[in-house]
Short mmCIF file of C-alpha atoms and ligand atoms in Angstrom, two decimals:
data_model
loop_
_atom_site.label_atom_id
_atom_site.label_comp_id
_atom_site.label_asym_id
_atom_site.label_seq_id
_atom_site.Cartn_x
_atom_site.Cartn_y
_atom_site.Cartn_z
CA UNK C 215 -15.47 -100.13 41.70
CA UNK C 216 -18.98 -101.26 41.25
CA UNK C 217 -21.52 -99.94 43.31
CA UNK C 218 -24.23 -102.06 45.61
CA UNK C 219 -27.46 -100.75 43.75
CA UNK C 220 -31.22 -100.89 44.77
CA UNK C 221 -33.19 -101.69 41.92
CA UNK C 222 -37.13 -101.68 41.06
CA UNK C 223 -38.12 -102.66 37.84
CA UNK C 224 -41.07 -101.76 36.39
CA UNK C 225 -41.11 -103.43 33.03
CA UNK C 226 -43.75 -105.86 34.19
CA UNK C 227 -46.71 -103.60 35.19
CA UNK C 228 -47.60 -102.63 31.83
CA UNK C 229 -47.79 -98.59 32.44
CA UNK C 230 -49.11 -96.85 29.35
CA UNK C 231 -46.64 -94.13 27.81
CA UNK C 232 -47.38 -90.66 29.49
CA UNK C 233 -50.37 -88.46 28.28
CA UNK C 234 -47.91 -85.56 28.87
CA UNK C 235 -44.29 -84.85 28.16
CA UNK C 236 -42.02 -84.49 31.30
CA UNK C 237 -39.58 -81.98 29.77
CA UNK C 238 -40.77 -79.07 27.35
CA UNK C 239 -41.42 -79.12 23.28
CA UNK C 240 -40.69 -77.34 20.42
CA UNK C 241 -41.47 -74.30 19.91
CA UNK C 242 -42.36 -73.03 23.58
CA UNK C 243 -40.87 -69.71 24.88
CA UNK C 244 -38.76 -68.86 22.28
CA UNK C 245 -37.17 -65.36 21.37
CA UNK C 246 -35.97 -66.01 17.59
CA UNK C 247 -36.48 -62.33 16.09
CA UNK C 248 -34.45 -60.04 18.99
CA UNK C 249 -30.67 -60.23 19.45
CA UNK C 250 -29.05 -62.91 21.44
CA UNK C 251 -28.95 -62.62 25.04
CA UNK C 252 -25.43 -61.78 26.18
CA UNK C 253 -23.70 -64.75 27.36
CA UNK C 254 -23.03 -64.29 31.34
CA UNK C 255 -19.22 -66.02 31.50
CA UNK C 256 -16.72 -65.94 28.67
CA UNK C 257 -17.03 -68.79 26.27
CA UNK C 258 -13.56 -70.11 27.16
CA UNK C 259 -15.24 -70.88 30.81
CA UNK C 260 -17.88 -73.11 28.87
CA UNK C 261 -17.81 -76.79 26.95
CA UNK C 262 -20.91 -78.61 25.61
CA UNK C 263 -21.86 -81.66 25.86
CA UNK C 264 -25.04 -83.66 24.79
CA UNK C 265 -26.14 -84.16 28.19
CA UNK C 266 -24.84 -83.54 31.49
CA UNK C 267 -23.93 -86.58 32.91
CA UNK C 268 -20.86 -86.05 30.04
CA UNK C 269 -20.10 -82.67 31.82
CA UNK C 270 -20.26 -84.08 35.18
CA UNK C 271 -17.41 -86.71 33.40
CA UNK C 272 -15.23 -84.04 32.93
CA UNK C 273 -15.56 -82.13 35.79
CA UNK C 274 -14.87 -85.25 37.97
CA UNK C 275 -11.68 -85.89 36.11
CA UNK C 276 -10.00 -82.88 36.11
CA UNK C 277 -11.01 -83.04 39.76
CA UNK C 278 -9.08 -86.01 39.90
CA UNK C 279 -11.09 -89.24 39.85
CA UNK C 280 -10.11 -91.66 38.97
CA UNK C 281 -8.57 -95.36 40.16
CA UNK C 282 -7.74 -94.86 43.62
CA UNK C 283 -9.62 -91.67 44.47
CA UNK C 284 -13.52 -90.75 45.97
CA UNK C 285 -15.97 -88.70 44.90
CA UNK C 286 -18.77 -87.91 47.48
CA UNK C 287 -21.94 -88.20 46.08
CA UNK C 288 -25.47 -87.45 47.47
CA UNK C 289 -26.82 -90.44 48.93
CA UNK C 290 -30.61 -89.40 46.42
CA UNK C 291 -29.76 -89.44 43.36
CA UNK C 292 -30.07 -90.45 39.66
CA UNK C 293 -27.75 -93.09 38.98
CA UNK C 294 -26.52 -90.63 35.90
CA UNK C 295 -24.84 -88.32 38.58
CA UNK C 296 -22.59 -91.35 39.69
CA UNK C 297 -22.24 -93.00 36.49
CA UNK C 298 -19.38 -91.27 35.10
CA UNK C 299 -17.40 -91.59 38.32
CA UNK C 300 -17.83 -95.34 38.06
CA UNK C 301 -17.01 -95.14 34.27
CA UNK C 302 -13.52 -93.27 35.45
CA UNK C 303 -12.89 -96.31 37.78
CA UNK C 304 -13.47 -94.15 40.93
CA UNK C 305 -14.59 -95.11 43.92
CA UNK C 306 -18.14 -93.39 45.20
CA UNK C 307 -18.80 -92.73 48.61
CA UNK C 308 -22.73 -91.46 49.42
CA UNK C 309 -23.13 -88.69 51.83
CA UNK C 310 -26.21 -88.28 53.69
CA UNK C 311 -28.84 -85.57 53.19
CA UNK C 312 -31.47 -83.86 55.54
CA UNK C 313 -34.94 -83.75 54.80
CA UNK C 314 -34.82 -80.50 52.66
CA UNK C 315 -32.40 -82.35 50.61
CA UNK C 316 -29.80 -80.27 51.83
CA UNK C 317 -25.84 -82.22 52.66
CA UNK C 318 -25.35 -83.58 56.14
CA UNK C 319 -21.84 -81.08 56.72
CA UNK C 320 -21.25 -83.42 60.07
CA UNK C 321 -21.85 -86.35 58.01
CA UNK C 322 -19.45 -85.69 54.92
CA UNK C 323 -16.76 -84.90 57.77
CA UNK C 324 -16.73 -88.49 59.23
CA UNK C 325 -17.37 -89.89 55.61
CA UNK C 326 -13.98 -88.21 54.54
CA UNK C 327 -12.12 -89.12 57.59
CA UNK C 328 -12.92 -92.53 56.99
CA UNK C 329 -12.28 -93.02 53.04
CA UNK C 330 -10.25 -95.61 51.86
CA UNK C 331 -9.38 -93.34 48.71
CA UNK C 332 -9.07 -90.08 48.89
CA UNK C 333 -12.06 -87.60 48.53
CA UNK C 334 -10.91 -85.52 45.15
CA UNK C 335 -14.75 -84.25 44.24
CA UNK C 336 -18.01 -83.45 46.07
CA UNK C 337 -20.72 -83.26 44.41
CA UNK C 338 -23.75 -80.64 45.57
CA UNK C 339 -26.95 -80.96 44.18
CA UNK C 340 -30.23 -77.99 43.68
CA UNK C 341 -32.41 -80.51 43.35
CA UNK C 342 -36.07 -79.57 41.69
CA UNK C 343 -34.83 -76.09 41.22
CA UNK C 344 -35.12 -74.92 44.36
CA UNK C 345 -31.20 -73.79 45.58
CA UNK C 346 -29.35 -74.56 47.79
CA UNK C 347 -26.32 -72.68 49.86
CA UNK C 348 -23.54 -73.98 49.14
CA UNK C 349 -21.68 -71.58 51.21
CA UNK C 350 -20.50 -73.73 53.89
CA UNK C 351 -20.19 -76.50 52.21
CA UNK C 352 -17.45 -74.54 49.55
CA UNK C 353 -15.66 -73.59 52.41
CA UNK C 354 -15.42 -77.29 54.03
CA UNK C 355 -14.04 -78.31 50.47
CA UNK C 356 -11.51 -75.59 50.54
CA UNK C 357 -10.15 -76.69 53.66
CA UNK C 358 -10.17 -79.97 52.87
CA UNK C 359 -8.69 -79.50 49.03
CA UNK C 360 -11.71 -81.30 47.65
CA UNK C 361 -12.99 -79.98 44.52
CA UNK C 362 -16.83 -79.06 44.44
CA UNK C 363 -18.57 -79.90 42.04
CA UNK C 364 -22.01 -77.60 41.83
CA UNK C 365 -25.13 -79.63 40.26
CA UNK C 366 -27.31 -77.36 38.33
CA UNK C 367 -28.82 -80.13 36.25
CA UNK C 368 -32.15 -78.70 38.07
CA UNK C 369 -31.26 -75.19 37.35
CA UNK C 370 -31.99 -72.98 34.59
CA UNK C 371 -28.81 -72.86 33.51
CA UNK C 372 -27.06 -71.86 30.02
CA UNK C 373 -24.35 -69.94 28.89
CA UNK C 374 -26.60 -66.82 28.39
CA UNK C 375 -28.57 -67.23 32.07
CA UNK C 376 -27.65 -68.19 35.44
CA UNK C 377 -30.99 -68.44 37.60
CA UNK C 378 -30.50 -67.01 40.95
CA UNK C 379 -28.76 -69.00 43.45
CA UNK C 380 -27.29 -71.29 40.62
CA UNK C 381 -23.47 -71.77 40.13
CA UNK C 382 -21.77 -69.38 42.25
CA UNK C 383 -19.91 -72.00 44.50
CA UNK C 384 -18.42 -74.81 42.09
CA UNK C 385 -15.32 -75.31 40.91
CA UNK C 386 -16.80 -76.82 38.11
CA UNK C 387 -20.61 -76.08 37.75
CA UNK C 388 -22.61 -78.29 35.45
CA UNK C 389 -25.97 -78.16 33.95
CA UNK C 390 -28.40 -79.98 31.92
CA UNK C 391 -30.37 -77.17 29.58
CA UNK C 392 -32.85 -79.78 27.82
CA UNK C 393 -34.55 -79.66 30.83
CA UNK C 394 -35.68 -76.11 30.34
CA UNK C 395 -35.56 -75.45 27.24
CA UNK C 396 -37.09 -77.42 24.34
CA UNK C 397 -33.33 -78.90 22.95
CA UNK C 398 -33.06 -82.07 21.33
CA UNK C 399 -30.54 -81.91 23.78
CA UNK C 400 -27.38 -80.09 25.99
CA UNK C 401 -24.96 -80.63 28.67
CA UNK C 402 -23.17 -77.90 29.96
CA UNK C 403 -19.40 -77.58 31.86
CA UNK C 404 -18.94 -74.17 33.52
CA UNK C 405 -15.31 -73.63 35.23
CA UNK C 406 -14.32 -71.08 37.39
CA UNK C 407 -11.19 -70.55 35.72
CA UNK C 408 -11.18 -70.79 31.73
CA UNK C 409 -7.97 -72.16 32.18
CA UNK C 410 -9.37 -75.22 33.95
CA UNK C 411 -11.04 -76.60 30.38
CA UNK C 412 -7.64 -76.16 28.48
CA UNK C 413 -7.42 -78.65 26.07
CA UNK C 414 -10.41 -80.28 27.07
CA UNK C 415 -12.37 -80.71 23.42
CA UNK C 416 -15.44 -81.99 21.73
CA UNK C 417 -16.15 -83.72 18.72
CA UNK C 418 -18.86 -81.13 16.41
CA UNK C 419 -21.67 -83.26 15.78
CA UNK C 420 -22.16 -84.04 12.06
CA UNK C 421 -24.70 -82.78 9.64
CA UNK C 422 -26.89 -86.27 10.03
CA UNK C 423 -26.47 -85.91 13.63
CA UNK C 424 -28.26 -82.37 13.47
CA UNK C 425 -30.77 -83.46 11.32
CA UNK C 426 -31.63 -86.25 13.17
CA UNK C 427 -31.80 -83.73 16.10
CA UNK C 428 -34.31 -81.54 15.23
CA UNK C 429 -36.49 -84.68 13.38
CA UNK C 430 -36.22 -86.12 17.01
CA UNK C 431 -37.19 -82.69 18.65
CA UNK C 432 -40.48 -82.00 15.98
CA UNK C 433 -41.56 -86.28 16.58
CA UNK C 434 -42.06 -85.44 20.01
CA UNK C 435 -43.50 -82.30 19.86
CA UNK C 436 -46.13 -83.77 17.74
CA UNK C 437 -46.37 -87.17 19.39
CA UNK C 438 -47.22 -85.42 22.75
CA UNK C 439 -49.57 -83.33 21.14
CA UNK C 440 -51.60 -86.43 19.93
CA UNK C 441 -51.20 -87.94 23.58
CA UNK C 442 -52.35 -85.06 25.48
CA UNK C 443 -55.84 -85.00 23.45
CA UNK C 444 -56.57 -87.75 25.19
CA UNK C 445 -56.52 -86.01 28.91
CA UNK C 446 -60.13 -85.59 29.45
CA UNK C 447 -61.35 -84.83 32.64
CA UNK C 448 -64.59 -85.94 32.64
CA UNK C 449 -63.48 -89.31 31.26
CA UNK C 450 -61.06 -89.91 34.38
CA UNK C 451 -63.54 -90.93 36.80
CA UNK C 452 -64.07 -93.99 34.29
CA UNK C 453 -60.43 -94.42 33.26
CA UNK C 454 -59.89 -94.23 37.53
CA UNK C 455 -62.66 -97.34 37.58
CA UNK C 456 -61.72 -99.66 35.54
CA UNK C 457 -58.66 -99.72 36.52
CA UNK C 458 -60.23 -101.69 39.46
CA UNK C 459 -61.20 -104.33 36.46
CA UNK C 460 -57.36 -105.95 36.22
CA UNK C 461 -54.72 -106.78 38.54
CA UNK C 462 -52.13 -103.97 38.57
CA UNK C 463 -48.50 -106.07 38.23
CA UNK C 464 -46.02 -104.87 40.96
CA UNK C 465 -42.57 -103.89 39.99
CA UNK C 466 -39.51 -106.33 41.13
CA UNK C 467 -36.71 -105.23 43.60
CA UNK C 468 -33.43 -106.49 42.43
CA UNK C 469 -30.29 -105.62 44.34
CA UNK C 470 -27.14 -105.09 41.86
CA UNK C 471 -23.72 -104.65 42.14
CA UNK C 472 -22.65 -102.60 38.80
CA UNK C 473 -20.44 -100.46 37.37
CA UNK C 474 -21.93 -97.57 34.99
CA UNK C 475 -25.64 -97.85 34.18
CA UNK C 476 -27.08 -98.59 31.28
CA UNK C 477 -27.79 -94.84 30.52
CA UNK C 478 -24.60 -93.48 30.37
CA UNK C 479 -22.70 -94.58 27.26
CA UNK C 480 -19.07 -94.06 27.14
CA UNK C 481 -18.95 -93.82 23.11
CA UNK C 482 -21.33 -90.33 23.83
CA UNK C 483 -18.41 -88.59 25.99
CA UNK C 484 -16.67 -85.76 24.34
CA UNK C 485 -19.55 -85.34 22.03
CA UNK C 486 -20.85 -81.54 21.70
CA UNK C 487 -24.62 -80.59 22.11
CA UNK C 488 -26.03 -80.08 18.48
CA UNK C 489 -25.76 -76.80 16.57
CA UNK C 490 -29.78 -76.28 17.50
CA UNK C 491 -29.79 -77.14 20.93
CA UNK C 492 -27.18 -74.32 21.28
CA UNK C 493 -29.22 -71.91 19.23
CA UNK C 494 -32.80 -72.59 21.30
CA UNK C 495 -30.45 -71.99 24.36
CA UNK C 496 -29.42 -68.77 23.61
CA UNK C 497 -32.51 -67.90 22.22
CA UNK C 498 -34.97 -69.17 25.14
CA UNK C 499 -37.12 -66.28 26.59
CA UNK C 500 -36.09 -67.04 30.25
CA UNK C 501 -38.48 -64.37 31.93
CA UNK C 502 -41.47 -66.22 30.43
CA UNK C 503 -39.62 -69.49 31.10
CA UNK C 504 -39.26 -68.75 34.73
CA UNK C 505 -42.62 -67.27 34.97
CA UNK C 506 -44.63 -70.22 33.64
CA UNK C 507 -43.29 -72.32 36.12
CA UNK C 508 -43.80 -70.86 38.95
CA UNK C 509 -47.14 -70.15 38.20
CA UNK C 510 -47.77 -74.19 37.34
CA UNK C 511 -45.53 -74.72 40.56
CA UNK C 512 -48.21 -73.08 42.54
CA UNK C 513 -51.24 -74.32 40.35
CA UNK C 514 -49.62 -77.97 41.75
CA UNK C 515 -49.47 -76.58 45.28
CA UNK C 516 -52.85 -75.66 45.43
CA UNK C 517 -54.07 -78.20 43.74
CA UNK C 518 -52.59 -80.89 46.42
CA UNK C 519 -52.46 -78.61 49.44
CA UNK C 520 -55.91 -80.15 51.46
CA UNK C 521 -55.31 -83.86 49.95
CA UNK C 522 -54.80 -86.70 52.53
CA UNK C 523 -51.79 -89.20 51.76
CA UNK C 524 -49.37 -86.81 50.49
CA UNK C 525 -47.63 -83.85 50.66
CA UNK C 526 -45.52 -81.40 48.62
CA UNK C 527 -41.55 -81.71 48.97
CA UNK C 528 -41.29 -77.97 49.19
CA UNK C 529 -44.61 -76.44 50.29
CA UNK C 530 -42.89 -72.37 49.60
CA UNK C 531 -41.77 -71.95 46.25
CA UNK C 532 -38.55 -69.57 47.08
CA UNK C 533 -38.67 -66.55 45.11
CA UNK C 534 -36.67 -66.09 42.52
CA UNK C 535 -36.41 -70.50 42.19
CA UNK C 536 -37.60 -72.06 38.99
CA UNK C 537 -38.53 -74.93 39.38
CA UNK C 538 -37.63 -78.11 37.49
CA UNK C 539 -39.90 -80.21 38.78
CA UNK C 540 -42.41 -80.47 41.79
CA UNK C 541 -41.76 -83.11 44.05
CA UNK C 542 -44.59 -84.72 45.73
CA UNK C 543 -44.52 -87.15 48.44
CA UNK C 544 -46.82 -90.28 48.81
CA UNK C 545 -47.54 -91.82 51.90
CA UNK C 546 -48.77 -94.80 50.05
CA UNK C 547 -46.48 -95.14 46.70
CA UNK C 548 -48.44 -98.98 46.77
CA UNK C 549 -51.12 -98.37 45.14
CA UNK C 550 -51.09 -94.75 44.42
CA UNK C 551 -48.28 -94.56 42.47
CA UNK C 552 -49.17 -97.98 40.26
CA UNK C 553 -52.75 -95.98 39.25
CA UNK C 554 -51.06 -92.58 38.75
CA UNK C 555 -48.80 -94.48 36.25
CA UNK C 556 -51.68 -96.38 35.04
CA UNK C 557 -53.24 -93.46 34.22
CA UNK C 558 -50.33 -92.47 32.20
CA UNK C 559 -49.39 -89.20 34.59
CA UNK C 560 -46.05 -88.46 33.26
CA UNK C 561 -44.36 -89.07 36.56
CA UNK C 562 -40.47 -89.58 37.28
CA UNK C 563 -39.25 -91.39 40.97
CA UNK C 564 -35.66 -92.36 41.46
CA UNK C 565 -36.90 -95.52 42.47
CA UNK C 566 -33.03 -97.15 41.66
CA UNK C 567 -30.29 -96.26 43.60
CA UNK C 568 -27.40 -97.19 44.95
CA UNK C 569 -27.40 -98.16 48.63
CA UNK C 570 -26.56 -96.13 51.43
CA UNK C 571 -28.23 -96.11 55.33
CA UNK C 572 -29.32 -92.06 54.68
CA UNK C 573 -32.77 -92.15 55.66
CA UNK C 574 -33.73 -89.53 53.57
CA UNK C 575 -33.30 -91.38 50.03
CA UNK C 576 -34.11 -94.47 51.54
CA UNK C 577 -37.81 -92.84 52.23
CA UNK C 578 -37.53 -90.70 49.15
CA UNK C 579 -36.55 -93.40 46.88
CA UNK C 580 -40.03 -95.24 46.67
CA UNK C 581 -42.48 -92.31 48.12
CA UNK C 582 -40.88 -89.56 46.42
CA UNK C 583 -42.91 -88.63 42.55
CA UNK C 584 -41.47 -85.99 40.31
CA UNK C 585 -44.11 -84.55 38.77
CA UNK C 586 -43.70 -81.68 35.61
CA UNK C 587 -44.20 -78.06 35.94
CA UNK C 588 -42.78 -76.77 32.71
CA UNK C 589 -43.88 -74.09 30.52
CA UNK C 590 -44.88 -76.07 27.55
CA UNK C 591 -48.04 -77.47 29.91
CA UNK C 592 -51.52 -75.68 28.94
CA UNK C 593 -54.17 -75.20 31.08
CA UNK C 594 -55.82 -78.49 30.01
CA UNK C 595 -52.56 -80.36 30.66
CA UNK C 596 -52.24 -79.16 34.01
CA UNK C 597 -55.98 -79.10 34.90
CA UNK C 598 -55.57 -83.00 33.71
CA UNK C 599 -52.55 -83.94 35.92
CA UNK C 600 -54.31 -82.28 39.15
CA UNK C 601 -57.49 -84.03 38.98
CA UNK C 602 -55.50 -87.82 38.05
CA UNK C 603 -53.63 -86.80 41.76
CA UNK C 604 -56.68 -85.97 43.58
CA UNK C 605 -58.69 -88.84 42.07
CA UNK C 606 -55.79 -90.84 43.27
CA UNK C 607 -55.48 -89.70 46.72
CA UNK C 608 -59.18 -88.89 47.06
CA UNK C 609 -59.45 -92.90 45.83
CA UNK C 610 -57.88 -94.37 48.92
CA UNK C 611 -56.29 -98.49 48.72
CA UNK C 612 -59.80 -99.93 48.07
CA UNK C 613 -58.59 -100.70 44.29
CA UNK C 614 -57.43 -104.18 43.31
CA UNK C 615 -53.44 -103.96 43.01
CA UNK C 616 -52.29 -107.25 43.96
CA UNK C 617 -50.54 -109.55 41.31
CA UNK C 618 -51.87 -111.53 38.86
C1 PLP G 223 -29.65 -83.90 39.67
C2 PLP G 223 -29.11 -84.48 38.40
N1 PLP G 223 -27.83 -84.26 38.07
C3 PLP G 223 -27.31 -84.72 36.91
C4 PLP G 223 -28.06 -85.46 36.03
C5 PLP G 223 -27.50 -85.90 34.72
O1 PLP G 223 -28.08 -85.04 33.78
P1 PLP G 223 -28.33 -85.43 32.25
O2 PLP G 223 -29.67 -86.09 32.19
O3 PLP G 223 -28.30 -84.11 31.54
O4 PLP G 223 -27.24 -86.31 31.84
C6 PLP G 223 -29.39 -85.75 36.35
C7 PLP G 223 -30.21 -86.56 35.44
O5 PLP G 223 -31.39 -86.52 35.40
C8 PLP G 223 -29.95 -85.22 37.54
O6 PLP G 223 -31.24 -85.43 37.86
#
């Protein structure tokens, strides 16, 4: 069934490609000389995928969705996490979340009491890292027979690490390790039972494929190594000016009603991660990993602590959490968001999604910036990003931003 979607297009306000990648490069934290890491779960418990909106397929399936059943999704979201529900012909109902980004329990109660369909799969987010506990909720789906599905996507997750917190509820636990580790790319399925994944199997990618992989992986290492010269500190206050020299273009809000998005693509399903992406997974040096970004995690929190007009997400970093991402809220995403992406800040907001009365995404969705914290960021980097986000909110709405 298609879904009634929010969206805001951007393609019209001419924002530069980021100075900085959002997800880490080649050849950062890597342990290629020692031993592999022993893997944490039997391999049988494992499939891989190229990304893990293709594990999340699976896992909703052999929950049961399909035509004719729900799967309860959280209400923020990337439309990737409800994609391959749609693409199964299921029906997605969108369950509210608190502030913390945790699941309204009451909520999900009434939401199930009301379906249409019946509720075969919830699915539970970590979202930036930071986890959740999905205790109660685990229980509520036992009692109810609805399978939980446990979003690690956020989570440093592979087969040879589990980061604390991460994957202990699911029925099926999925993960997306590109985000951590410098892949080309990598989905992962985890199931509590190996037996769960029998006869589920991939397609090996071919030789081209692989190649094309790690030609991908070295482009953008190098590419972001070109941009990132250009992050100059003392040449901000000047970038920051003239940007008061042309009309910013505001993005358009569309409202949709479709099925899949265009980033999931069903020809991609059942298509393993590449032979590499598997190798710099079990060969990532997670201590250093984890360590890196929490200390950029906190260089961001200081950095933004005493700045008017926004605030950080999560001002504690949990120990023990490593983070994906660190989410910053805006108070004014118009115009500070426009010059941040002006600026070319490499900055992610689920500014598309589908529409639900939770007031949390509905705030989130426009004034909520995902900015990156990943180990592959140097000093410069980092020092770069800061100072664009306190120009920014030092900078106030005097700029021009109207349309053309
Ligand atoms: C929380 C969450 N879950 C799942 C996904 C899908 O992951 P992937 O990009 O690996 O397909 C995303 C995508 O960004 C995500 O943010």
């Amino acid at each position: 069934m298609p879904l009634d979607t929010l969206i805001f297009d951007a393609s019209g306000c001419g924002f530069p490609k980021p100075r900085i990648p959002h997800l880490p490069i080649l050849p950062d934290c890597l342990n290629i000389a020692p031993g592999e890491q022993p893997a944490w779960a039997g391999a049988a418990h494992f499939r891989h995928f190229i990304r893990g909106r293709f594990a999340l397929r699976e896992a909703y399936r052999l929950a049961g969705i399909g035509p004719g059943s729900t799967l309860l999704a959280p209400a923020y979201h990337c439309l990737t996490m409800l994609d391959p529900a749609l693409a199964l012909d299921g029906e997605v109902v969108l369950y509210p979340l608190l502030h913390d980004l945790s699941p309204d329990l009451a909520a999900l109660e009434r939401l199930v009491a009301a379906s249409a369909a019946p509720a075969k799969a919830v699915l539970a987010t970590h979202f930036f890292g930071i986890s959740q506990d999905f205790a109660k909720l685990a229980a509520w789906c036992e009692k109810h027979d609805i399978a939980l599905v446990e979003d690690c996507s956020h989570m440093l997750l592979t087969t040879q690490f589990r980061a604390p917190g991460c994957g202990s509820h699911g029925d099926y636990v999925i993960s997306s390790p590109y985000k951590f580790v410098p892949s080309p790319d990598g989905g992962l399925l985890y199931a509590r039972h190996a037996d769960m994944l029998a006869g589920l199997d991939c397609r090996q990618p071919s030789l081209k494929e692989e190649l094309r992989g790690i030609a991908y992986a070295l482009s953008i290492a190098k590419d972001s190594h070109q941009a990132s010269r250009t992050c100059d500190i003392n040449r901000l206050e000047h970038e920051f000016a003239a940007l008061n020299e042309e009309a910013i273009p505001k993005g358009h809000h569309a409202r949709d009603s479709c099925s899949y998005s265009t980033y999931y693509r069903p020809a991609k399903e059942r298509l393993a991660s590449l032979r590499v992406s598997r190798f710099i997974e079990r060969h990532a040096n997670t201590t250093e990993i984890a360590a890196r970004r929490r200390h950029n995690y906190h260089r961001w929190l200081a950095g933004v602590s005493e700045l008017p007009h926004c605030r950080p997400l999560f001002p504690e970093l949990p120990e023990n959490c490593i983070p994906y991402m660190f989410p910053l809220y805006l108070e004014m995403p118009d115009p500070h968001f426009y010059y941040l992406m002006r600026l070319g800040v490499p900055v992610w907001r689920w500014d598309s999604i589908a529409v639900s009365d939770c007031s949390t995404a509905n705030d989130y969705r426009m004034h909520l910036l995902h900015l990156p914290c990943h180990q592959s960021l140097d000093q410069n980097q980092m020092d770069w990003m800061i100072a664009a986000v306190r120009k920014v909110g030092a900078g106030g709405t005097a700029l021009n931003h109207t349309c053309p």
